[in-house]
Short mmCIF file of C-alpha atoms and ligand atoms in Angstrom, two decimals:
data_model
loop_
_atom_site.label_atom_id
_atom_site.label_comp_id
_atom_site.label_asym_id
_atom_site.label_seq_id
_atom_site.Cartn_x
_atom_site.Cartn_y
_atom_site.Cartn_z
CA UNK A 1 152.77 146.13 57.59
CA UNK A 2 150.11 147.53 59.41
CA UNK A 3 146.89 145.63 61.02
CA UNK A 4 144.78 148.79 59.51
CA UNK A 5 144.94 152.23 57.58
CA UNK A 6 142.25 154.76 57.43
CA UNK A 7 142.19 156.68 54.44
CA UNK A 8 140.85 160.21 55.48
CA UNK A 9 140.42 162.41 58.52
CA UNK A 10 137.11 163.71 58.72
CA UNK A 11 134.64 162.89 61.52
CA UNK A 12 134.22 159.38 59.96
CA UNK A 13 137.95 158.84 59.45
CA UNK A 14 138.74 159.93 63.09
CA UNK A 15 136.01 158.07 64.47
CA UNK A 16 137.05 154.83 62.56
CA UNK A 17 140.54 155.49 63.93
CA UNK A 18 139.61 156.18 67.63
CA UNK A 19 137.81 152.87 67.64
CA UNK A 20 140.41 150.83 65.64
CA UNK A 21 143.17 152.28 68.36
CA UNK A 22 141.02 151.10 71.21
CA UNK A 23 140.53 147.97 69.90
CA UNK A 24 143.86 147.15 69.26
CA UNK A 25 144.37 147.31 66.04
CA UNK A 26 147.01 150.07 65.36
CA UNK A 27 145.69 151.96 62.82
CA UNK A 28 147.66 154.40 60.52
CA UNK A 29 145.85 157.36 59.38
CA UNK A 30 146.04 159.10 56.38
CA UNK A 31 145.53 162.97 57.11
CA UNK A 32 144.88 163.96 52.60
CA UNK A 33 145.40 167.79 51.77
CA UNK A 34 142.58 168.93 54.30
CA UNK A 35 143.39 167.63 57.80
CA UNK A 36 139.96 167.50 59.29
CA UNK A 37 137.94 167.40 56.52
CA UNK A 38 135.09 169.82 55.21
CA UNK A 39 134.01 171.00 59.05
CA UNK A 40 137.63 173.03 59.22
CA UNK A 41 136.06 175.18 56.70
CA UNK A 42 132.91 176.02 58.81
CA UNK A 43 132.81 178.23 61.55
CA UNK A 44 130.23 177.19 64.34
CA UNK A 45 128.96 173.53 64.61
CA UNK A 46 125.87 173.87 66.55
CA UNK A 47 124.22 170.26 65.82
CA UNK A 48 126.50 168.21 66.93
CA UNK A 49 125.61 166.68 70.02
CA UNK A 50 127.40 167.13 73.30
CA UNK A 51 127.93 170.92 73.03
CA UNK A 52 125.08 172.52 74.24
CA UNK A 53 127.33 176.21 73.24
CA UNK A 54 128.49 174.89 69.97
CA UNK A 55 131.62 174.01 69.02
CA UNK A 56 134.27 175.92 66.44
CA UNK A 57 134.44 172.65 63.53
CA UNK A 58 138.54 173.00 63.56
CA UNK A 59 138.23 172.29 67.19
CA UNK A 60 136.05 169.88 67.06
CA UNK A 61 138.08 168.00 64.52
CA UNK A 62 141.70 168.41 66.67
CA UNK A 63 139.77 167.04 69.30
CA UNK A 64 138.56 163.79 67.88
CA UNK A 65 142.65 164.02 66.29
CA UNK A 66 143.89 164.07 70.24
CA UNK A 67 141.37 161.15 71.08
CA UNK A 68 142.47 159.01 68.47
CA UNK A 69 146.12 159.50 69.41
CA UNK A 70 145.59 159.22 72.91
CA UNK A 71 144.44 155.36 72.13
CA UNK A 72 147.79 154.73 69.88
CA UNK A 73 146.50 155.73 66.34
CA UNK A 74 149.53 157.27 64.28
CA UNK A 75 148.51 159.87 61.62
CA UNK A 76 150.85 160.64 58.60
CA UNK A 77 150.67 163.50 56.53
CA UNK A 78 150.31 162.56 52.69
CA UNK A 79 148.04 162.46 49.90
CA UNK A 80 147.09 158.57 48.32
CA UNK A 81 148.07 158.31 44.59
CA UNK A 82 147.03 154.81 43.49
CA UNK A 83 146.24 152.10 45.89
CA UNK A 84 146.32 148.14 45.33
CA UNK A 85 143.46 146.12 46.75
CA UNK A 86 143.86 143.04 44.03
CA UNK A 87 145.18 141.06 46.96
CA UNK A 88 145.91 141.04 50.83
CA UNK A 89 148.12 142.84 52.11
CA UNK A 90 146.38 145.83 50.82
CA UNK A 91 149.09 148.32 49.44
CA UNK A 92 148.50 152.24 49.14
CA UNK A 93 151.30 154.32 47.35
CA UNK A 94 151.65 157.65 48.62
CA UNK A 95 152.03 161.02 46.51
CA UNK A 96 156.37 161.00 46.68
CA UNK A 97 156.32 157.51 46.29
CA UNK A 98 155.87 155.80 49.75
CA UNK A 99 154.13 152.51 49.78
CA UNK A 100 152.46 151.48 52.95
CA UNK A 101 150.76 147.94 53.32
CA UNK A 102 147.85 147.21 55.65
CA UNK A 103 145.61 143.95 56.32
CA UNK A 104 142.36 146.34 56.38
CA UNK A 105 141.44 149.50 54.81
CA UNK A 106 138.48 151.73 56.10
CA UNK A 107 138.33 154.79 52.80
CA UNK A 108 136.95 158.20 54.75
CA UNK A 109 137.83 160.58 51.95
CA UNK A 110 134.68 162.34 51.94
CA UNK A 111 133.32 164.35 49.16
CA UNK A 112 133.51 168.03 48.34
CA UNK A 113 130.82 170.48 47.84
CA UNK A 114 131.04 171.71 44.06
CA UNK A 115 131.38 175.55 43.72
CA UNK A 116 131.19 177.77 41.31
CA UNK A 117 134.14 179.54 40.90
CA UNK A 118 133.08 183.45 40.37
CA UNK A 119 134.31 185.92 42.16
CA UNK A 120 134.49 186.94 45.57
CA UNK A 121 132.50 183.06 46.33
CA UNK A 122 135.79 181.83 47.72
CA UNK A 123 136.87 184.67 49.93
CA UNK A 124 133.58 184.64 51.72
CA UNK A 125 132.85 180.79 52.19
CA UNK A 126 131.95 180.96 56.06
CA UNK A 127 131.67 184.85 56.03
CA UNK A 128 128.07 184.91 53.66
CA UNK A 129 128.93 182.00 51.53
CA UNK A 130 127.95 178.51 52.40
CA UNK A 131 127.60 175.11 50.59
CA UNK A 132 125.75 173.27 53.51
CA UNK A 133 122.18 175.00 54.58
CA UNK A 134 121.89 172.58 57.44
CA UNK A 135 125.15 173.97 58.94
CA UNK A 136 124.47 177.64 58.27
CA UNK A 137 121.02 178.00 57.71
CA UNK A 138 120.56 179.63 61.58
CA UNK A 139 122.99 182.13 61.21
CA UNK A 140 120.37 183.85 58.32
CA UNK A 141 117.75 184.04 60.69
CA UNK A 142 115.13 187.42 59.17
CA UNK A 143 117.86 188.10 56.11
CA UNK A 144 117.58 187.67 52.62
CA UNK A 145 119.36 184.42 51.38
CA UNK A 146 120.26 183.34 47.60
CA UNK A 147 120.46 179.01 46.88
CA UNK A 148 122.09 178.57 43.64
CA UNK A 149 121.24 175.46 41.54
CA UNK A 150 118.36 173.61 39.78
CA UNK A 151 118.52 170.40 41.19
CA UNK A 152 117.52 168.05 44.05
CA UNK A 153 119.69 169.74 46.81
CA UNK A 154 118.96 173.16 45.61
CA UNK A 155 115.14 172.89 46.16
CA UNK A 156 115.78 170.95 49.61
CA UNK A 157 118.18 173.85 50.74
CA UNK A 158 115.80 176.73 49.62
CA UNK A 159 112.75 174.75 51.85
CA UNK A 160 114.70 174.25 54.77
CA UNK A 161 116.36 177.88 54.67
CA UNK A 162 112.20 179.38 54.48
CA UNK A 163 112.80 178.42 58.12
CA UNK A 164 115.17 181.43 58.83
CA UNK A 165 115.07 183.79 55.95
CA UNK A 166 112.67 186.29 55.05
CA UNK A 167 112.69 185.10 51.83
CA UNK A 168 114.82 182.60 49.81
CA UNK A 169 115.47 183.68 45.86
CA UNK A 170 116.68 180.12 43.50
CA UNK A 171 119.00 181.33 41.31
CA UNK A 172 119.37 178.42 37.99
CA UNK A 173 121.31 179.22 35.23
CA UNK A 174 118.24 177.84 32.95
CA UNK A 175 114.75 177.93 33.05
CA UNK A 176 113.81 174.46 33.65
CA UNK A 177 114.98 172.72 36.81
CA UNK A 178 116.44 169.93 36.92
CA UNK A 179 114.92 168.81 40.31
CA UNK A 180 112.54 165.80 40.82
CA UNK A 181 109.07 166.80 39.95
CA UNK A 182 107.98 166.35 43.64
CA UNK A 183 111.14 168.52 44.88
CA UNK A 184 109.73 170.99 42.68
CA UNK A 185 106.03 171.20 43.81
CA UNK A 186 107.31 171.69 47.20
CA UNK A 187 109.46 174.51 46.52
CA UNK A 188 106.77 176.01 44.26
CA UNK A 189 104.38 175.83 46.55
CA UNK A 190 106.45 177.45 49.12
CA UNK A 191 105.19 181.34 49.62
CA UNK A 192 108.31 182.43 50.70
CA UNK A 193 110.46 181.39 47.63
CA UNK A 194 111.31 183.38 44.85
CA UNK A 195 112.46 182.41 41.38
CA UNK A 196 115.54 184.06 39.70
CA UNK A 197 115.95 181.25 36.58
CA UNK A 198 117.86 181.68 33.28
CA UNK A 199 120.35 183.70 35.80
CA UNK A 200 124.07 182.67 35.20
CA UNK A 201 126.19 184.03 38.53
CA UNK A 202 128.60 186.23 37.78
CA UNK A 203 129.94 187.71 41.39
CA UNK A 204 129.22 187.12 44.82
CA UNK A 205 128.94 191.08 45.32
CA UNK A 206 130.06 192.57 48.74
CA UNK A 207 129.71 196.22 49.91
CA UNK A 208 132.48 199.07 50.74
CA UNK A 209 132.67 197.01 54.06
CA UNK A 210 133.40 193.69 52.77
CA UNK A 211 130.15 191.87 54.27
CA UNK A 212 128.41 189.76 51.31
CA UNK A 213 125.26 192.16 50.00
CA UNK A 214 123.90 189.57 46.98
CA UNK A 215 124.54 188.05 43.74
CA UNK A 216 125.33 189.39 40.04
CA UNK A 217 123.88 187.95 37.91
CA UNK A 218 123.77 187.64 33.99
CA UNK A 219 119.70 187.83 33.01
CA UNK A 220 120.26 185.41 30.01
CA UNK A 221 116.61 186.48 28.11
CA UNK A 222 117.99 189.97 27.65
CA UNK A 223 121.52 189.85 27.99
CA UNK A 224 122.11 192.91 31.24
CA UNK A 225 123.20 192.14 34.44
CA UNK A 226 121.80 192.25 37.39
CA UNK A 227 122.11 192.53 41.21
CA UNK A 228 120.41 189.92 43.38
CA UNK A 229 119.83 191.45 46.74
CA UNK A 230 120.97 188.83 49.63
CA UNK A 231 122.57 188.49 52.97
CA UNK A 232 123.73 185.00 52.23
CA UNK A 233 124.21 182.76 49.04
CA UNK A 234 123.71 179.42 49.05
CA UNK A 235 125.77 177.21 46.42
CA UNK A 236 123.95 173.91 45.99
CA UNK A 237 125.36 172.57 42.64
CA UNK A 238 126.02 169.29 44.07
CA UNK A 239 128.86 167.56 45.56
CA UNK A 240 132.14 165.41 43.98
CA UNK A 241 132.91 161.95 46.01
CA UNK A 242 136.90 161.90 46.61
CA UNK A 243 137.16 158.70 44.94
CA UNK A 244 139.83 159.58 42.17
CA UNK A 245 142.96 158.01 43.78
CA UNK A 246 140.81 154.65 43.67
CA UNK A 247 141.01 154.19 39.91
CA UNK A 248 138.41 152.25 39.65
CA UNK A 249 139.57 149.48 42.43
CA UNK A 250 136.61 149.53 44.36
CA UNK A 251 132.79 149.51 42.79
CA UNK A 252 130.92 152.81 42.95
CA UNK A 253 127.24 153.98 42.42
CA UNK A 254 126.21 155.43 39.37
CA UNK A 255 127.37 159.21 40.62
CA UNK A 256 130.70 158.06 42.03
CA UNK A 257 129.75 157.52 45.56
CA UNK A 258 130.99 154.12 47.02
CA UNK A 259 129.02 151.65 47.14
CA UNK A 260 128.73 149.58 50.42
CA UNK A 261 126.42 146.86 51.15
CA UNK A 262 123.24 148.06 52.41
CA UNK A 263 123.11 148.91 56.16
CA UNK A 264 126.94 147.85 56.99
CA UNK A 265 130.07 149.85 55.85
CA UNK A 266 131.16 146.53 53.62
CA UNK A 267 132.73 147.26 49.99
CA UNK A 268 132.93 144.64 46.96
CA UNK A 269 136.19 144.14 48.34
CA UNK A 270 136.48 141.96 51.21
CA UNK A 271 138.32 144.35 53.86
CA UNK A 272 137.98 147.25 52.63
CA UNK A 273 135.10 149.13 54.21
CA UNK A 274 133.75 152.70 53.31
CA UNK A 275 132.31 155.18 55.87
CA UNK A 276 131.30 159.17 55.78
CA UNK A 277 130.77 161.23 52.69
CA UNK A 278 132.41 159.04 50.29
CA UNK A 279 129.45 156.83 50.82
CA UNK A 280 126.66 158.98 51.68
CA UNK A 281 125.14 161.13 48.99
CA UNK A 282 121.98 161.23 51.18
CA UNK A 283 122.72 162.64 55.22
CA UNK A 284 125.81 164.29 54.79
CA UNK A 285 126.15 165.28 58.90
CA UNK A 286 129.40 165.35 61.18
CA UNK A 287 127.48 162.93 63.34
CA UNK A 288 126.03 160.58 61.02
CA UNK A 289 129.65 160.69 59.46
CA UNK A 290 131.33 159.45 62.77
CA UNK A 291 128.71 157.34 63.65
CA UNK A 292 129.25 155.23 59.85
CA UNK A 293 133.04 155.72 60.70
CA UNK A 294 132.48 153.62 64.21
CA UNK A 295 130.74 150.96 62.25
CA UNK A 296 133.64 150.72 59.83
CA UNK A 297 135.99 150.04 62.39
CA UNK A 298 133.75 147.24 64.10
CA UNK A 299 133.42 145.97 60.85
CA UNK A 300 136.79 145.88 59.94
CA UNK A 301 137.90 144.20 63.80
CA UNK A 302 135.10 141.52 62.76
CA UNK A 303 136.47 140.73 59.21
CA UNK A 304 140.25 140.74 61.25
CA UNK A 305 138.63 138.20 63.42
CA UNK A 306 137.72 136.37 60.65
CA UNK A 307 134.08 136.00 61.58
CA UNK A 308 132.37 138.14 58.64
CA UNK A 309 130.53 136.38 56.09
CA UNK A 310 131.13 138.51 52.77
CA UNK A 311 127.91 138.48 50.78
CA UNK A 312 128.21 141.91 49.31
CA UNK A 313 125.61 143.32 47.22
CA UNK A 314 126.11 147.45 46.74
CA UNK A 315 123.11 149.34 46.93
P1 NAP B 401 122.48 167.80 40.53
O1 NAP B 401 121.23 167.01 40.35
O2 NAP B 401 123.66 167.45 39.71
O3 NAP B 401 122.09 169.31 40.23
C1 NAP B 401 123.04 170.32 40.19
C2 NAP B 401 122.39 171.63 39.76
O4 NAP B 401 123.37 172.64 39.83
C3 NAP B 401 121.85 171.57 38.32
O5 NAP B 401 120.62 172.23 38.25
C4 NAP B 401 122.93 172.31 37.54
O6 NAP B 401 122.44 173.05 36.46
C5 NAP B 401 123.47 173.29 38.56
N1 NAP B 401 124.86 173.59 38.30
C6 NAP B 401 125.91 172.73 38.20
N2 NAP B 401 127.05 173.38 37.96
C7 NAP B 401 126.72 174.69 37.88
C8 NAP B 401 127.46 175.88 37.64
N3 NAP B 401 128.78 175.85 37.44
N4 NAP B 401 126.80 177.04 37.62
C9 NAP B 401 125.47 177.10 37.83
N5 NAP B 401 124.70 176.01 38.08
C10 NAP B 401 125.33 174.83 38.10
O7 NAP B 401 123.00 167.80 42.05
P2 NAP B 401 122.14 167.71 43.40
O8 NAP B 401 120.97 168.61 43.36
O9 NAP B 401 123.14 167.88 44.50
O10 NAP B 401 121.64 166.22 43.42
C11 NAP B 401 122.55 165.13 43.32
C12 NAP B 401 121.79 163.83 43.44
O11 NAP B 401 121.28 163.69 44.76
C13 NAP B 401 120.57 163.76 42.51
O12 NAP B 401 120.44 162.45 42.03
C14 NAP B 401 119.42 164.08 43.41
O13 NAP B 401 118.21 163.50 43.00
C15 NAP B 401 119.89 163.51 44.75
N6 NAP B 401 119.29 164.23 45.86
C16 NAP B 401 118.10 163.78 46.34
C17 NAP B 401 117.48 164.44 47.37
C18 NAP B 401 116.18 163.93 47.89
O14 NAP B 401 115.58 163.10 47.26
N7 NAP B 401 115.75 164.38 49.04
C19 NAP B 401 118.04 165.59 47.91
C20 NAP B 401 119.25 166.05 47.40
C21 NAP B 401 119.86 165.35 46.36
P3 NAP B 401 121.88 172.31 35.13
O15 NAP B 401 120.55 171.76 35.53
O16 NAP B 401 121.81 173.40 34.14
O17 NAP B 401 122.88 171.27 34.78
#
């Protein structure tokens, strides 16, 4: 039996596990189907701090991986099928059938950017194609750029890319948003955005060169398609927390996310905590991932202690 097990090895997972190994507390780490997490997708991390020239996200990633192990942390490769937190030790059943038992559990599985599944989306994600605007948003600076989706993160995205884009056209399969009313004012009020709604996609279109030149759409008043002119399309359709393999063992929020007790990384379940993505519906950030995933692990090495007081209350 281990002391603790991370589940997930994004920046929170990896952060949890470099401060668990320091502190003594041998964690095993569960690497899921994407070593890494979402930033081995991206291409340039320019906001994280600490690297004034930026920072490729794969490397970034196998370097928190080499820190971790440096301090003792052992990673195995394996996907969680079904996991037993009814009593202490905590017991995790891996995908082939490999149980593994640990005292604590930190869960870092993240969540995953929905997409839309057209084609030609897939084969440009990082080339044209991007599901996080605060990531990518720079590299559209004087272009044309396309946000996808009706809702909350759609109108955010389409604000925040007016910074760099010449103009920003909101693509929504229907002709009312879904968006909070105030999320809409704010986008409608913005001069530089441009409606395109009761538009289903249909292709992310590229030219004879391969570089990403705008959207097809399907015009659903009249029935034609059309062409939506863009350097870069958005896809902000929302995002699924990777809380599946849970089966309902730990409480969530009303959209799946985790719910931890405000302000600490604390689940219903005494010792198991929650950190990064699979918590946060709200920040979503490399750093704001790692920093939640340090805070799981000094939570966890205070409930090992046996000094935490567990009053949980989810948010
Ligand atoms: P969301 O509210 O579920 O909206 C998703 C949007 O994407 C909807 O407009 C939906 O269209 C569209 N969509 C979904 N699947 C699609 C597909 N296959 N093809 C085309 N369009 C598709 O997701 P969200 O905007 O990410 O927001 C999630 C939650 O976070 C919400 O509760 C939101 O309020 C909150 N949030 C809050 C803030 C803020 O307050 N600052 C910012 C971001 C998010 P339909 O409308 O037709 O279903």
């Amino acid at each position: 039996m281990r002391k603790t097990m991370v589940i997930g090895t994004g920046p929170a997972g990896l952060t949890a596990a470099i401060y668990l190994a320091r502190a003594n507390l041998s964690p095993i780490v569960i690497e899921g189907t994407q070593p890494g997490g979402q930033l081995t997708t991206t291409t340039e991390v320019e906001n994280f701090p600490g690297f004034p020239e930026g920072i490729m996200g794969p490397e970034l990633m196998d370097n928190m991986r080499k820190q971790a192990e440096r301090f003792g942390a052992e990673f195995r490769n394996g996907w969680v099928e079904q996991v037993d937190f009814s009593k202490r030790p905590f017991k995790v059943k891996l995908e082939g059938g490999e149980e593994l038992e640990a005292e604590a559990v930190i869960i870092s599985t993240g969540a995953s950017a929905k997409y839309l599944g057209i084609p030609g989306e897939q084969d440009n994600v990082g080339r044209g194609v991007s599901t996080c605007a605060t990531c990518d948003g720079f590299f559209f600076r004087g272009k044309k750029i396309i946000v996808v989706g009706g809702g909350d993160s759609a109108m955010e995205e389409a604000n925040f890319l007016t910074r760099f884009a010449t103009e920003v056209t909101v693509v929504h399969r229907r002709e009312e948003l879904r968006a909070s009313k105030i999320m809409q004012d704010r986008a409608r009020g913005n001069g530089k955005i441009r409606w395109a709604l009761n538009r289903t996609p249909l292709e992310v279109a590229t030219d004879e060169t391969g570089v990403v030149k705008g959207l097809k759409v399907r015009n659903n008043a009249y029935g034609q398609e059309e062409l939506l002119e863009a350097q870069g399309v958005f896809v902000a359709i929302g995002h699924t927390p990777n809380t599946k393999f849970l089966g309902g063992a730990i409480a969530t929020d009303d959209h799946g996310y985790i719910a931890v007790k405000p302000g600490t990384t604390e689940t219903n379940v005494p010792g198991v905590f929650a950190c990064g993505d699979v918590q946060d519906m709200r920040y979503r950030q490399a750093i704001t991932a790692a920093g939640s995933g340090c805070m799981a692990a000094m939570d966890c090495e205070k409930f090992l202690e046996g000094s935490m007081v567990h009053d949980w209350s989810g948010n």
